[in-house]
PDB file of C-alpha atoms in Angstrom:
ATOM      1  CA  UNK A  20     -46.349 137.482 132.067  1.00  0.00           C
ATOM      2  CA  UNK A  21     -50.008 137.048 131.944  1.00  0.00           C
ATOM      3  CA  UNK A  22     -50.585 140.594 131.991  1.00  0.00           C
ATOM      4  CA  UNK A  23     -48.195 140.921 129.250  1.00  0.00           C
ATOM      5  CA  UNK A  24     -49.596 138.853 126.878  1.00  0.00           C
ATOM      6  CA  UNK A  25     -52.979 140.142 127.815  1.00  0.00           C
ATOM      7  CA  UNK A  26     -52.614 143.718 128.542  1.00  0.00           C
ATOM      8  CA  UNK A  27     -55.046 144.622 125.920  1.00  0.00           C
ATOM      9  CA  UNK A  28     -57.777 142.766 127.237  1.00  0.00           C
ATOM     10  CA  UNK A  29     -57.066 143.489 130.582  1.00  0.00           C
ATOM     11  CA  UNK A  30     -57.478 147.656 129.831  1.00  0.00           C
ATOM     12  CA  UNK A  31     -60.408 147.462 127.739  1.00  0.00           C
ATOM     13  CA  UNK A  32     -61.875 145.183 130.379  1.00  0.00           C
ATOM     14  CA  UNK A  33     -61.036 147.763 133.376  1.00  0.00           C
ATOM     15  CA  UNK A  34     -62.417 150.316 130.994  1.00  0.00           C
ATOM     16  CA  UNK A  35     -65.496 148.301 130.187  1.00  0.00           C
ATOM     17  CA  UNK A  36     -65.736 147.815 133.618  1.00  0.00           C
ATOM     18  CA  UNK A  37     -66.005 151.614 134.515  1.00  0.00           C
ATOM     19  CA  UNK A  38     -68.042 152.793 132.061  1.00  0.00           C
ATOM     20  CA  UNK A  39     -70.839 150.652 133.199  1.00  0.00           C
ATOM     21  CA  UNK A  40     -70.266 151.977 136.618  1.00  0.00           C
ATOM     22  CA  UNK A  41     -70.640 155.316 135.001  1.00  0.00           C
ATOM     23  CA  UNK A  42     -73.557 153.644 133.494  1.00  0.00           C
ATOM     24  CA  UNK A  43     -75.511 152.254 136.129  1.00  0.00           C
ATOM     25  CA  UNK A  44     -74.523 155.790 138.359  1.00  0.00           C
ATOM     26  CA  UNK A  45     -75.643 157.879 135.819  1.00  0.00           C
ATOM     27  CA  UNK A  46     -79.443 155.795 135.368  1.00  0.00           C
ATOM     28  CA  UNK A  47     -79.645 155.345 138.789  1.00  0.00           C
ATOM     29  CA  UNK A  48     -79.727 159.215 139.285  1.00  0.00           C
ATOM     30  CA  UNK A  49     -81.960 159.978 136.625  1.00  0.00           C
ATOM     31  CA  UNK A  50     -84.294 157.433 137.631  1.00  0.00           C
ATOM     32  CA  UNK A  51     -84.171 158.958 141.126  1.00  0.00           C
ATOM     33  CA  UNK A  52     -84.838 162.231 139.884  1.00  0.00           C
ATOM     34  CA  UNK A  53     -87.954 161.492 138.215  1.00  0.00           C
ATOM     35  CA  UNK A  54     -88.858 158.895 140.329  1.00  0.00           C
ATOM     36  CA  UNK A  55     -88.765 161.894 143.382  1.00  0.00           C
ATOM     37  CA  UNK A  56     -90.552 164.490 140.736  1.00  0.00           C
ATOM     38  CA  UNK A  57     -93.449 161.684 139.351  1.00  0.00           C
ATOM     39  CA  UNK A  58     -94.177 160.772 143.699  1.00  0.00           C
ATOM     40  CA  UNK A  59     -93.047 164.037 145.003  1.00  0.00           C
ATOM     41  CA  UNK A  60     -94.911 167.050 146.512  1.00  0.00           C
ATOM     42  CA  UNK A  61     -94.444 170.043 143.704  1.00  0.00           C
ATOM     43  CA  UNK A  62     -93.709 173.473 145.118  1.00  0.00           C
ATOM     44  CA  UNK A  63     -91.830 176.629 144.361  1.00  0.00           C
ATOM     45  CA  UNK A  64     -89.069 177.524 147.216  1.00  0.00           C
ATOM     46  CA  UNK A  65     -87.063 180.965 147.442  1.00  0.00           C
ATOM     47  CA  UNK A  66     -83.025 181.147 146.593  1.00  0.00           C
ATOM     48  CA  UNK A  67     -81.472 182.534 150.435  1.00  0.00           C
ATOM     49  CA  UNK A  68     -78.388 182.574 149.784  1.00  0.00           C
ATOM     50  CA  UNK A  69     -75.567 180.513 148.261  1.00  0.00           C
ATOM     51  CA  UNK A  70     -72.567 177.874 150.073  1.00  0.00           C
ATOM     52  CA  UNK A  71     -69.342 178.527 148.712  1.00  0.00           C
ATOM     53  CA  UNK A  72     -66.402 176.235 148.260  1.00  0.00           C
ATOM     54  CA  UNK A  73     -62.899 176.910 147.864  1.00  0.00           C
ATOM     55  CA  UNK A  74     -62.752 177.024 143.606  1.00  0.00           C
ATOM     56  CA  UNK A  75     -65.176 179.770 144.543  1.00  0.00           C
ATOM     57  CA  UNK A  76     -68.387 178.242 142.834  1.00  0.00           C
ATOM     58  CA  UNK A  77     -71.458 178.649 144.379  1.00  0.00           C
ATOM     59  CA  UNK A  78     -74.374 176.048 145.088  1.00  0.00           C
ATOM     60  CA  UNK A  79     -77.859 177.374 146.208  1.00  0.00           C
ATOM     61  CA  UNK A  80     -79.401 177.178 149.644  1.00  0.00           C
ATOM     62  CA  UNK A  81     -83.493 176.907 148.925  1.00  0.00           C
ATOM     63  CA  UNK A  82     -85.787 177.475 151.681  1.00  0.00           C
ATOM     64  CA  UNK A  83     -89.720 176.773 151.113  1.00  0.00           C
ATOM     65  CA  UNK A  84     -92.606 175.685 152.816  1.00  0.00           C
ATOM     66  CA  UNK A  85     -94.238 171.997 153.232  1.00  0.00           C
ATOM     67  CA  UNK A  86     -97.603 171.500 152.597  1.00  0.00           C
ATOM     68  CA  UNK A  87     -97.754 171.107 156.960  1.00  0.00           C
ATOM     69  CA  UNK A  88     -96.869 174.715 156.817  1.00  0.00           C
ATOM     70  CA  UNK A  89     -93.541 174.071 158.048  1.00  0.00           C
ATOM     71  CA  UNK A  90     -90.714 175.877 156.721  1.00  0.00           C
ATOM     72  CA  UNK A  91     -87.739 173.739 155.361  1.00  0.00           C
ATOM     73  CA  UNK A  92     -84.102 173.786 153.487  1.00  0.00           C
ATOM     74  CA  UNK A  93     -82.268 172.363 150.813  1.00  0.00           C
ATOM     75  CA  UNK A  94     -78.560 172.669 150.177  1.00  0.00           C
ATOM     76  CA  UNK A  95     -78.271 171.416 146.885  1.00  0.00           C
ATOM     77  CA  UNK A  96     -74.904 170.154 146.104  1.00  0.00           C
ATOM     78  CA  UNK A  97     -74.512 171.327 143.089  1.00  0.00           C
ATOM     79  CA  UNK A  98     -71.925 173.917 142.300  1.00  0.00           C
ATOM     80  CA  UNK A  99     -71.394 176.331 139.612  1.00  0.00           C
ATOM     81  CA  UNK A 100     -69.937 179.209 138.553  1.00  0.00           C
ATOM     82  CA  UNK A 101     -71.653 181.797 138.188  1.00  0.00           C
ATOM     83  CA  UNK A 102     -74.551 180.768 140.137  1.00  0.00           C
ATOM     84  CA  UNK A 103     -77.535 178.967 138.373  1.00  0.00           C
ATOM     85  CA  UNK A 104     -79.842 181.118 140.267  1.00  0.00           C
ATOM     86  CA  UNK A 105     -79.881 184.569 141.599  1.00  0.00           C
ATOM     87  CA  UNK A 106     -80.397 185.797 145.011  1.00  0.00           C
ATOM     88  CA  UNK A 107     -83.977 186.060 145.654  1.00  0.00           C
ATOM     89  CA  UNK A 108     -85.085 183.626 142.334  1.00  0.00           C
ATOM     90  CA  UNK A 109     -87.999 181.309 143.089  1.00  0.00           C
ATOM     91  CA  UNK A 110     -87.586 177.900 141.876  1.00  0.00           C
ATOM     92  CA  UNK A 111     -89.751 174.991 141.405  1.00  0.00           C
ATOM     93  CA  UNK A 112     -89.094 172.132 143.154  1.00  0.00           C
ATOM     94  CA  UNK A 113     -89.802 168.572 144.587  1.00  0.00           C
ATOM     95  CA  UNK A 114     -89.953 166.684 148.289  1.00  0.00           C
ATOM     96  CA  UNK A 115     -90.867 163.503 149.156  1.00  0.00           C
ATOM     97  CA  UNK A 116     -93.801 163.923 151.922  1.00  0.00           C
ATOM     98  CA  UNK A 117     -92.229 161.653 153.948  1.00  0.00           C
ATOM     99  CA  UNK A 118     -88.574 162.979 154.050  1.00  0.00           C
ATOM    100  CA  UNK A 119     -88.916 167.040 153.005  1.00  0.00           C
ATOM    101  CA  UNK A 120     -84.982 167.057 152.979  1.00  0.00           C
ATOM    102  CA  UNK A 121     -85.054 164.301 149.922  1.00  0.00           C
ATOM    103  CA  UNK A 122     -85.546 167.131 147.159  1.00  0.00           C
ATOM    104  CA  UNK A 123     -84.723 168.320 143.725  1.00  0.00           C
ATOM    105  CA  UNK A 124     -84.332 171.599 141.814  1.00  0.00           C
ATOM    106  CA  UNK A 125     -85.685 172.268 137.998  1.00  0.00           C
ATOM    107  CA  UNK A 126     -83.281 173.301 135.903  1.00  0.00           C
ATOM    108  CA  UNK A 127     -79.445 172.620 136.010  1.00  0.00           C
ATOM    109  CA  UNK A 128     -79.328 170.870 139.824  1.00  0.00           C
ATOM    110  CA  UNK A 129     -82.035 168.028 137.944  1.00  0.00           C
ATOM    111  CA  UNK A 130     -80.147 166.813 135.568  1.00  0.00           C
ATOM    112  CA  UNK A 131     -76.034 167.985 135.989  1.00  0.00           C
ATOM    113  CA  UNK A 132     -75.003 164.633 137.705  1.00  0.00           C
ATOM    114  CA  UNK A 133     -76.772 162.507 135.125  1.00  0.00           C
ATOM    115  CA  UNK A 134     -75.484 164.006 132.436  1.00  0.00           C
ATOM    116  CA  UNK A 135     -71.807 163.853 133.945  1.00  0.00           C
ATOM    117  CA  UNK A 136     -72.009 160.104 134.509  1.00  0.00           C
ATOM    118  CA  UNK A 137     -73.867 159.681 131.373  1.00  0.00           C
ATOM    119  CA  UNK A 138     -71.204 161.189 129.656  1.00  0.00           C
ATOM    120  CA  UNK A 139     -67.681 159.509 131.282  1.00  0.00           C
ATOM    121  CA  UNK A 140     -69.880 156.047 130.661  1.00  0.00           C
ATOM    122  CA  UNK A 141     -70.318 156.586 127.339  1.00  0.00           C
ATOM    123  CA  UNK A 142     -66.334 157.467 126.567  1.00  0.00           C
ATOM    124  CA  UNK A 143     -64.923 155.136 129.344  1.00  0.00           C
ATOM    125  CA  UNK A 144     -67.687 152.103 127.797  1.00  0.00           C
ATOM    126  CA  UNK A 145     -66.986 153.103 124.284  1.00  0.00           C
ATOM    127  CA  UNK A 146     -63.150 152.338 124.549  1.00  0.00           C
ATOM    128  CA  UNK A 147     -63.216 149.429 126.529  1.00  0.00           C
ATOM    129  CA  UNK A 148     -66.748 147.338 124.786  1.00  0.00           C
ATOM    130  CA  UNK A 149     -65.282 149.011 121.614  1.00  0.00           C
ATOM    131  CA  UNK A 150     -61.803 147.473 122.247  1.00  0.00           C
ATOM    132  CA  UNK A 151     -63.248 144.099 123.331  1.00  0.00           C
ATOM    133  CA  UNK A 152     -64.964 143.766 120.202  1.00  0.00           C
ATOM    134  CA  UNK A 153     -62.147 144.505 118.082  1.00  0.00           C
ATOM    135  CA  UNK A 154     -60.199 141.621 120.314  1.00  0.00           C
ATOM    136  CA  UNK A 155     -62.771 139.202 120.081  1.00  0.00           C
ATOM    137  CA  UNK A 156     -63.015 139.934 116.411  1.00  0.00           C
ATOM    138  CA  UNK A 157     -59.437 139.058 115.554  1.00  0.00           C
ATOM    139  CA  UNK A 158     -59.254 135.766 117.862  1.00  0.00           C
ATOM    140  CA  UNK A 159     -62.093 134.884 115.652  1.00  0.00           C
ATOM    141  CA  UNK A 160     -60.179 135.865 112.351  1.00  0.00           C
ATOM    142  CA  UNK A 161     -56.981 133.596 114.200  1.00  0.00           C
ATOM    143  CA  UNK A 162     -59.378 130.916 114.665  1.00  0.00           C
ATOM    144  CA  UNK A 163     -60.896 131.213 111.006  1.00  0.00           C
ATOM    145  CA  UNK A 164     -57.368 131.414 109.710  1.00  0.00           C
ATOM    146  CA  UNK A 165     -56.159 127.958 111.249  1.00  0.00           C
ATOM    147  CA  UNK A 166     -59.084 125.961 109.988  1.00  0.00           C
ATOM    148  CA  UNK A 167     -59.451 127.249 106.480  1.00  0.00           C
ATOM    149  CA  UNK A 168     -56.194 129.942 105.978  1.00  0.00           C
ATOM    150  CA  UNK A 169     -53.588 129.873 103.007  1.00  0.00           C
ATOM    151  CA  UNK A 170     -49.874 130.042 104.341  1.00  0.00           C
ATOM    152  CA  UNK A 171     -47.685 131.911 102.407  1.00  0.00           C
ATOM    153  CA  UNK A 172     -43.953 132.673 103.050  1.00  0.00           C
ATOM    154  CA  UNK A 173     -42.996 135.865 103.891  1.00  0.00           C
ATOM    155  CA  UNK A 174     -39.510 137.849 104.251  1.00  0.00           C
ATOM    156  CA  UNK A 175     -38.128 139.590 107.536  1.00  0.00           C
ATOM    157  CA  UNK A 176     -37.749 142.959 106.590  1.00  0.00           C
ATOM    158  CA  UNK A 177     -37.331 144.492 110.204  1.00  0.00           C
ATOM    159  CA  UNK A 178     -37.331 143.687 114.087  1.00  0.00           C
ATOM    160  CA  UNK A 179     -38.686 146.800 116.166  1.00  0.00           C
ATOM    161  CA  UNK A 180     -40.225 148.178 119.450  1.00  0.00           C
ATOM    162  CA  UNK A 181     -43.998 148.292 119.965  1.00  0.00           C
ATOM    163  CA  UNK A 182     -43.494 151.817 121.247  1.00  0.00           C
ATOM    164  CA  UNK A 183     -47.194 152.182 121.833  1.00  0.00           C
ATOM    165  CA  UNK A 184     -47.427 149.849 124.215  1.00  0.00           C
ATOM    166  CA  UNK A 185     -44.913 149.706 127.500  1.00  0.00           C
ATOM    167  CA  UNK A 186     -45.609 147.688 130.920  1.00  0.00           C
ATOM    168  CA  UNK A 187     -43.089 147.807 133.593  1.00  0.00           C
ATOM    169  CA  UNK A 188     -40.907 150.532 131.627  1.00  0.00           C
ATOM    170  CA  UNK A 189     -40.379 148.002 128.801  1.00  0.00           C
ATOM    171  CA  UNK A 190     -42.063 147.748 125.091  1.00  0.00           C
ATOM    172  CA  UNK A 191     -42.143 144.828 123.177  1.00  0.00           C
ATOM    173  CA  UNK A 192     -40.677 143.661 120.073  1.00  0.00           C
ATOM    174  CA  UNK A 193     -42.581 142.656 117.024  1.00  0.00           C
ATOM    175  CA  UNK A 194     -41.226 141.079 113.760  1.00  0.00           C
ATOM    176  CA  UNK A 195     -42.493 142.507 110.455  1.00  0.00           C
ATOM    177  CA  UNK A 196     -42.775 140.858 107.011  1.00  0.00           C
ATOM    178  CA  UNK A 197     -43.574 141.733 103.754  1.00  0.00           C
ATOM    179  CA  UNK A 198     -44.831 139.770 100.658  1.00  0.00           C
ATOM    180  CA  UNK A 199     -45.283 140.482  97.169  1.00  0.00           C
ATOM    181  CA  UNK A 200     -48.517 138.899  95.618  1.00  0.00           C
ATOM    182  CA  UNK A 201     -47.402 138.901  92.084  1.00  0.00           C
ATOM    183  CA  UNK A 202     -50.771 138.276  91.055  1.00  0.00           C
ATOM    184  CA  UNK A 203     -51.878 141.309  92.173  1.00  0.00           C
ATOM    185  CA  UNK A 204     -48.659 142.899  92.055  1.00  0.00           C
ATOM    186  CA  UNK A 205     -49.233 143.951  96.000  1.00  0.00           C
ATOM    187  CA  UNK A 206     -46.734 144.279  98.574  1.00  0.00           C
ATOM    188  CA  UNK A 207     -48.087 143.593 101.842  1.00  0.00           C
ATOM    189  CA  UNK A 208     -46.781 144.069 105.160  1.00  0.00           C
ATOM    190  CA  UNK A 209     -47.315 142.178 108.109  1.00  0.00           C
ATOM    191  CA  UNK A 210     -46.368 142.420 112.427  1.00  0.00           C
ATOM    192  CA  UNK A 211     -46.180 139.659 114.556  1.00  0.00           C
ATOM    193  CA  UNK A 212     -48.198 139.517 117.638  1.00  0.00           C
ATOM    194  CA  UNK A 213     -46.154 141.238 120.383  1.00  0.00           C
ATOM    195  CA  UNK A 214     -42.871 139.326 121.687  1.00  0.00           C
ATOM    196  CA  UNK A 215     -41.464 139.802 125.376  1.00  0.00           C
ATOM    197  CA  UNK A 216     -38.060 139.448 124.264  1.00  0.00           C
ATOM    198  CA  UNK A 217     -35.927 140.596 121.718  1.00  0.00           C
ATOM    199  CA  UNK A 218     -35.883 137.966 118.749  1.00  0.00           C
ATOM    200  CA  UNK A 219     -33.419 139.197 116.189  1.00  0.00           C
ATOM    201  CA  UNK A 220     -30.648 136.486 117.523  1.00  0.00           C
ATOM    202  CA  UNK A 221     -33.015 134.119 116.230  1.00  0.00           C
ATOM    203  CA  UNK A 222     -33.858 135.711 113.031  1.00  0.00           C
ATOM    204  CA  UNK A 223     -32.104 137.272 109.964  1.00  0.00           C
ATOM    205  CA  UNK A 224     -33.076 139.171 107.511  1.00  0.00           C
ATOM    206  CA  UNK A 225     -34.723 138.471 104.346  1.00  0.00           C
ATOM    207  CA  UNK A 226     -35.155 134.861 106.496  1.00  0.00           C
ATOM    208  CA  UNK A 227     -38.441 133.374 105.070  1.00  0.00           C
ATOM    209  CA  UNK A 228     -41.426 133.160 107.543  1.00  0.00           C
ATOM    210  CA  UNK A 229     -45.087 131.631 107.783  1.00  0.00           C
ATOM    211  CA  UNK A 230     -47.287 133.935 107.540  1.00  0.00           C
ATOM    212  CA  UNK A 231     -51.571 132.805 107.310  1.00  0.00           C
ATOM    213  CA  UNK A 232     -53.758 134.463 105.458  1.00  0.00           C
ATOM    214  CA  UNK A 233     -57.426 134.693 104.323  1.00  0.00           C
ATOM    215  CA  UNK A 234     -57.250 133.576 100.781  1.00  0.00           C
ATOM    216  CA  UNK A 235     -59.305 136.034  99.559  1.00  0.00           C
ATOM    217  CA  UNK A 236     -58.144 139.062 101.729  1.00  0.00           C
ATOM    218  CA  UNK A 237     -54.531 138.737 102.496  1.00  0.00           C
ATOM    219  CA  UNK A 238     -54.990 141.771 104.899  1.00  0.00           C
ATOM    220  CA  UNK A 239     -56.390 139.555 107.409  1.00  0.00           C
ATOM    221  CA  UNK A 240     -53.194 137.608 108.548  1.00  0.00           C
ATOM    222  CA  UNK A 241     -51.678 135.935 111.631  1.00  0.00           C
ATOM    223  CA  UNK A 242     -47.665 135.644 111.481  1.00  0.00           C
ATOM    224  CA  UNK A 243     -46.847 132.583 112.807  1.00  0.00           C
ATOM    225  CA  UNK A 244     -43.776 132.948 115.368  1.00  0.00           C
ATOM    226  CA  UNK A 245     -43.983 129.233 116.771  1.00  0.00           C
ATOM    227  CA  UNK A 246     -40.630 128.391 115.627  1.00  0.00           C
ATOM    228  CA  UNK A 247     -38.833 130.889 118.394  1.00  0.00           C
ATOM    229  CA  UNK A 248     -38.128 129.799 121.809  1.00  0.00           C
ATOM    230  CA  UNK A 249     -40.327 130.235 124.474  1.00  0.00           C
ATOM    231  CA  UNK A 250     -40.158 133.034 126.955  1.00  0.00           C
ATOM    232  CA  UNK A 251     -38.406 131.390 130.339  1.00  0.00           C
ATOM    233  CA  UNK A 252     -39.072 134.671 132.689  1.00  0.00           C
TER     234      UNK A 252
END
């Protein structure tokens, strides 16, 4: 039941969650890179020849020569298709003195992975901080609304499926309300928070219920559905 009453939360969190992973992945390979290019020996290595895998992209294998003299390789694990580089190409590159297999390409094998990560964080953070803002934002309107909201009385107009949200193969059921401001001549319309059960045995309609509002925007609004029976299961 938890998890029904907080699904919301619970998937922007896990989103939240990932994105920052994505995050800290993507900075943490950026900073690598130039961390490797600012300390690392600069040098230009030859293309050889390519590894394959089975989608039939290609990632280079670099061979070039430390500044001991000794020859060395890199099998970046970068794939593409076509190839980034031809056969033959000379490419600038980076090793660490101390480990010549701890290198990095210019070009595409430099900043591919970063931008990857950069880019999943930015969706997979956007929904989920995104969503937790808009939460937080209307348990402080709920909070606003019980310490200085006007109740008006609304009628039961309909009792339907939340079809856009479903747990366990089952959606739940929400009561909407409208009012007419005559003041403004408005109608406004109004849905209940979600409800785990179906409610209409304890409803009818054009049955008069609470509804709080901001008194001077009666679009922010919190239907009050205190008066039905707890869920037991």
């Amino acid at each position: 039941m938890w998890l029904k009453n907080n699904f919301w939360t619970f998937f922007c969190g896990l989103f939240a969650l990932v994105g920052t992973i994505f995050g800290i992945v993507a900075y943490s390979s950026w900073s690598s890179t130039q961390t490797l290019k600012r300390k690392g020996v600069e040098t230009v290595g030859t293309v050889e020849g390519f590894n394959r895998n089975r989608k039939g992209s290609s990632a280079p294998v670099i061979v070039y020569t430390t500044r001991e003299g000794v020859e060395a390789r890199y099998y970046s694990s970068t794939y593409s298709s076509p190839p980034a580089y031809d056969l033959g190409e000379e490419v600038k590159l980076w090793y660490m003195p101390n480990k010549p297999d701890d290198v990095v390409l210019s070009g595409i094998d430099s900043w591919l992975f970063p931008v990857i990560f950069g880019a999943f964080s930015v969706i997979f953070a956007g929904i989920g901080y995104g969503g937790l803002i808009g939460i937080w934002r209307k348990n402080r309107n709920k909070e606003k609304l019980k310490e200085s909201g006007q109740t008006i009385l609304a009628d039961v107009v309909d009792v339907r499926f939340n079809a856009s949200l479903r747990i366990g193969g089952k959606s739940p059921w929400v009561i909407v309300a409208q009012y007419f401001d005559a003041h403004s001549q408005k109608v406004y319309t109004y849905e209940s928070d979600n409800i785990w059960y179906n409610p209409s045995p304890f409803l009818t309609l054009g049955q008069k219920i609470k509804v709080r509002v901001e008194p001077q925007n009666y679009a922010i609004y919190e239907v009050d559905i205190s008066f039905l029976p707890s869920v037991g299961n």
